[in-house]
PDB file of C-alpha atoms and ligand atoms in Angstrom:
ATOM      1  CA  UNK B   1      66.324 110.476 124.280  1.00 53.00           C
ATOM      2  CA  UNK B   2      67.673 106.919 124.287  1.00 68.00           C
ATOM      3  CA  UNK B   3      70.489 107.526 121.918  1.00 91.00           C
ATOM      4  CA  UNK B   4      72.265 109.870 124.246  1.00 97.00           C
ATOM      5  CA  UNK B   5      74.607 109.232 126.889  1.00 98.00           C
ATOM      6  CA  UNK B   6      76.073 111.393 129.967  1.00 98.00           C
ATOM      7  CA  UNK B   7      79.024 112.982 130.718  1.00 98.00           C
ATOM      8  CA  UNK B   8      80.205 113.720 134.303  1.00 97.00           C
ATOM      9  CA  UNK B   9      79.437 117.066 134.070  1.00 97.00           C
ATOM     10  CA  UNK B  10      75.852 116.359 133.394  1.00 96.00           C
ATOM     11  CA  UNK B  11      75.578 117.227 129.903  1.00 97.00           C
ATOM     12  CA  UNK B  12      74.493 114.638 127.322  1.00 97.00           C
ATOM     13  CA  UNK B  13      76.192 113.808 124.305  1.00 98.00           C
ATOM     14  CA  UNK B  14      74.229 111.642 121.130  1.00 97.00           C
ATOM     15  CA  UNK B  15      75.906 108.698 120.311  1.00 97.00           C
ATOM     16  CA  UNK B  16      77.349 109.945 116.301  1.00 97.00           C
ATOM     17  CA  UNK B  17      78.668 113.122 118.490  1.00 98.00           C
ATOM     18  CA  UNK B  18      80.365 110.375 120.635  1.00 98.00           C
ATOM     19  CA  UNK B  19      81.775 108.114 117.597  1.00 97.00           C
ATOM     20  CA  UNK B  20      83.265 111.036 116.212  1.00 98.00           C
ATOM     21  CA  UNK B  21      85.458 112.006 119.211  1.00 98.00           C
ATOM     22  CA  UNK B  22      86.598 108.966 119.534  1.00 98.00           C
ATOM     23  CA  UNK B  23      87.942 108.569 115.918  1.00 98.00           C
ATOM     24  CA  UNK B  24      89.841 111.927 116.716  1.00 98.00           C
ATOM     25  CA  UNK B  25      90.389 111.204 120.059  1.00 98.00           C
ATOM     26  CA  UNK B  26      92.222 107.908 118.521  1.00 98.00           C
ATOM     27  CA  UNK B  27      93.994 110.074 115.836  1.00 97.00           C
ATOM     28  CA  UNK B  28      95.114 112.224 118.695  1.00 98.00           C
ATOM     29  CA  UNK B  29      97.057 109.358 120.951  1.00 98.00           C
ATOM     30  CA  UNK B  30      98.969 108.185 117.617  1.00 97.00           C
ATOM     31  CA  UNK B  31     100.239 111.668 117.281  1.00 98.00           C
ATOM     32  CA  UNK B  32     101.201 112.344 120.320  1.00 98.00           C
ATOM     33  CA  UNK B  33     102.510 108.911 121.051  1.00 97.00           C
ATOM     34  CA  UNK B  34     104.608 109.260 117.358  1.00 97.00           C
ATOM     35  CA  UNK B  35     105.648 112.918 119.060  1.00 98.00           C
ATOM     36  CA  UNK B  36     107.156 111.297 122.242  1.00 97.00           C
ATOM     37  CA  UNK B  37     108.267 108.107 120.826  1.00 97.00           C
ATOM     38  CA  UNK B  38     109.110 108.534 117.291  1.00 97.00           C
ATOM     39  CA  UNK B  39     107.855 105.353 116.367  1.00 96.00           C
ATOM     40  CA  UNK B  40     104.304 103.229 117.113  1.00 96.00           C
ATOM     41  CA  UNK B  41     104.645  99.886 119.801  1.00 98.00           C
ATOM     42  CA  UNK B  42     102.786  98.012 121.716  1.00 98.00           C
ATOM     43  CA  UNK B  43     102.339  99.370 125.090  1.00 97.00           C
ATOM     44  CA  UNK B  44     101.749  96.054 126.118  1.00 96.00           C
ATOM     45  CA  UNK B  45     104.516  94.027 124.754  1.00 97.00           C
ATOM     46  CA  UNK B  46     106.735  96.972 123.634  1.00 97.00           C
ATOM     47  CA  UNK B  47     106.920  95.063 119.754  1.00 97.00           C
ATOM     48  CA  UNK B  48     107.205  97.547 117.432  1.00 96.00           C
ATOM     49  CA  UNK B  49     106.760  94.687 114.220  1.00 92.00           C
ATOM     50  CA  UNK B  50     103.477  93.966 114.827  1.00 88.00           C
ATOM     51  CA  UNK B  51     100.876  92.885 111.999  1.00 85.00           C
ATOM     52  CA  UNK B  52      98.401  95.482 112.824  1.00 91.00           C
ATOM     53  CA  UNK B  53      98.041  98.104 115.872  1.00 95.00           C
ATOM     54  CA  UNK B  54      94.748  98.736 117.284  1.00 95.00           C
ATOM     55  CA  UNK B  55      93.474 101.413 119.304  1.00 95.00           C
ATOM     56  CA  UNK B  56      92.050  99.901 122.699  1.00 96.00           C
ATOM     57  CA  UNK B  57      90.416 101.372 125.803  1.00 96.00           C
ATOM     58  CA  UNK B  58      91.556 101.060 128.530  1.00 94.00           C
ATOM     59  CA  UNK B  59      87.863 102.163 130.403  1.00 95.00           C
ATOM     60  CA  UNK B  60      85.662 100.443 127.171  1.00 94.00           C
ATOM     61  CA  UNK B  61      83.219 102.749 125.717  1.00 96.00           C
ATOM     62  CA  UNK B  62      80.681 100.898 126.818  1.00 96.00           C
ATOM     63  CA  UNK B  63      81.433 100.947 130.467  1.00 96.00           C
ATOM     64  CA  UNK B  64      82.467 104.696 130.042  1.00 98.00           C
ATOM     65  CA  UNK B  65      78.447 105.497 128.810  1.00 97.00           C
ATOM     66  CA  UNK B  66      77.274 102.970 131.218  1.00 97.00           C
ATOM     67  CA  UNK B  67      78.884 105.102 134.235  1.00 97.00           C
ATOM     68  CA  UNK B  68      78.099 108.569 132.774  1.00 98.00           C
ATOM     69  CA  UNK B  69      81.545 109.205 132.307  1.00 98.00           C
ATOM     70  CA  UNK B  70      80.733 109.668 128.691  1.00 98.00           C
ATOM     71  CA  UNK B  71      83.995 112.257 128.252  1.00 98.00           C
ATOM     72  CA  UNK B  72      86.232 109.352 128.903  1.00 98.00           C
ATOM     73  CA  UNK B  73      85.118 107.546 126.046  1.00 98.00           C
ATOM     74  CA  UNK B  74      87.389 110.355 124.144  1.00 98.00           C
ATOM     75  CA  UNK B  75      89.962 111.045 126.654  1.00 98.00           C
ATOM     76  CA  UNK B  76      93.223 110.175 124.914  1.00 98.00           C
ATOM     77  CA  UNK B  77      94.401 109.151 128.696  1.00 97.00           C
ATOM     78  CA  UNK B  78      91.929 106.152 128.608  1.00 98.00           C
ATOM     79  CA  UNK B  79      93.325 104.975 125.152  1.00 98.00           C
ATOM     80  CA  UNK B  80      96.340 102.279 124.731  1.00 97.00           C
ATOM     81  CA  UNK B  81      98.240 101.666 121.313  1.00 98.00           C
ATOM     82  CA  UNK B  82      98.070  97.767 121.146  1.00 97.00           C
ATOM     83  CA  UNK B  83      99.519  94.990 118.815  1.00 96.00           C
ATOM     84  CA  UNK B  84      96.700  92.750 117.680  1.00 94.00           C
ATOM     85  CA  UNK B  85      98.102  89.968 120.033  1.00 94.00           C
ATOM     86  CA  UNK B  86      97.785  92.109 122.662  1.00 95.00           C
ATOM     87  CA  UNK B  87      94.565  93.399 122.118  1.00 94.00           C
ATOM     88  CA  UNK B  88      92.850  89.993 121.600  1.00 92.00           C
ATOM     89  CA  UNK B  89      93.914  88.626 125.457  1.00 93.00           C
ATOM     90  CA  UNK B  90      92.969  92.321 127.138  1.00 89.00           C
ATOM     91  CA  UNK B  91      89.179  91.999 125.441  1.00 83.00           C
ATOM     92  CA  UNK B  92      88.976  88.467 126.942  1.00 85.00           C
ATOM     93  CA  UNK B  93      90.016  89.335 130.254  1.00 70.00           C
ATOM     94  CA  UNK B  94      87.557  92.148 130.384  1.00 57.00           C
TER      95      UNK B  94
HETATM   96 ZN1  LIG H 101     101.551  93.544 122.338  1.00 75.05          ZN
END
């Protein structure tokens, strides 16, 4: 199937199965990060008055299914909170 990618473990995951992780996987780090922090900043910058926040990996999903390590696409570990600003300079460098 060409609209599957691997995990490490060897199992294979379709690509909506994928998406949908990640939008909860994405949910997840803001709580968390809300539960240890109280508030939402760049991890980058540390601005907390930033236009918009995005949700950026720090492995891109891409690379993740590339390398098999499908699971990391989800891992809330391989996620950053990041202002726009930052966000923009971190996709160019990569
Ligand atoms: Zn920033």
């Amino acid at each position: 199937m060409s609209n599957t990618y691997s995990c490490s473990d060897g199992s294979r995951l379709k690509k909506s199965v994928i998406d949908r992780l990640i939008v909860k996987a994405k949910a997840e780090k803001v709580r968390q990060f809300i539960d240890e922090h109280g508030y939402v900043f760049c991890e980058e910058c540390y601005t907390s008055n930033a236009f918009k926040f995005d949700m950026s990996h720090d492995l891109s999903v891409n690379k993740c299914q590339q390398n098999g390590t499908t699971e990391l696409a989800f891992d809330v570990n391989n996620i950053s909170i990041l202002c726009r600003k930052c966000h923009q300079i971190k996709d160019k460098l990569f």
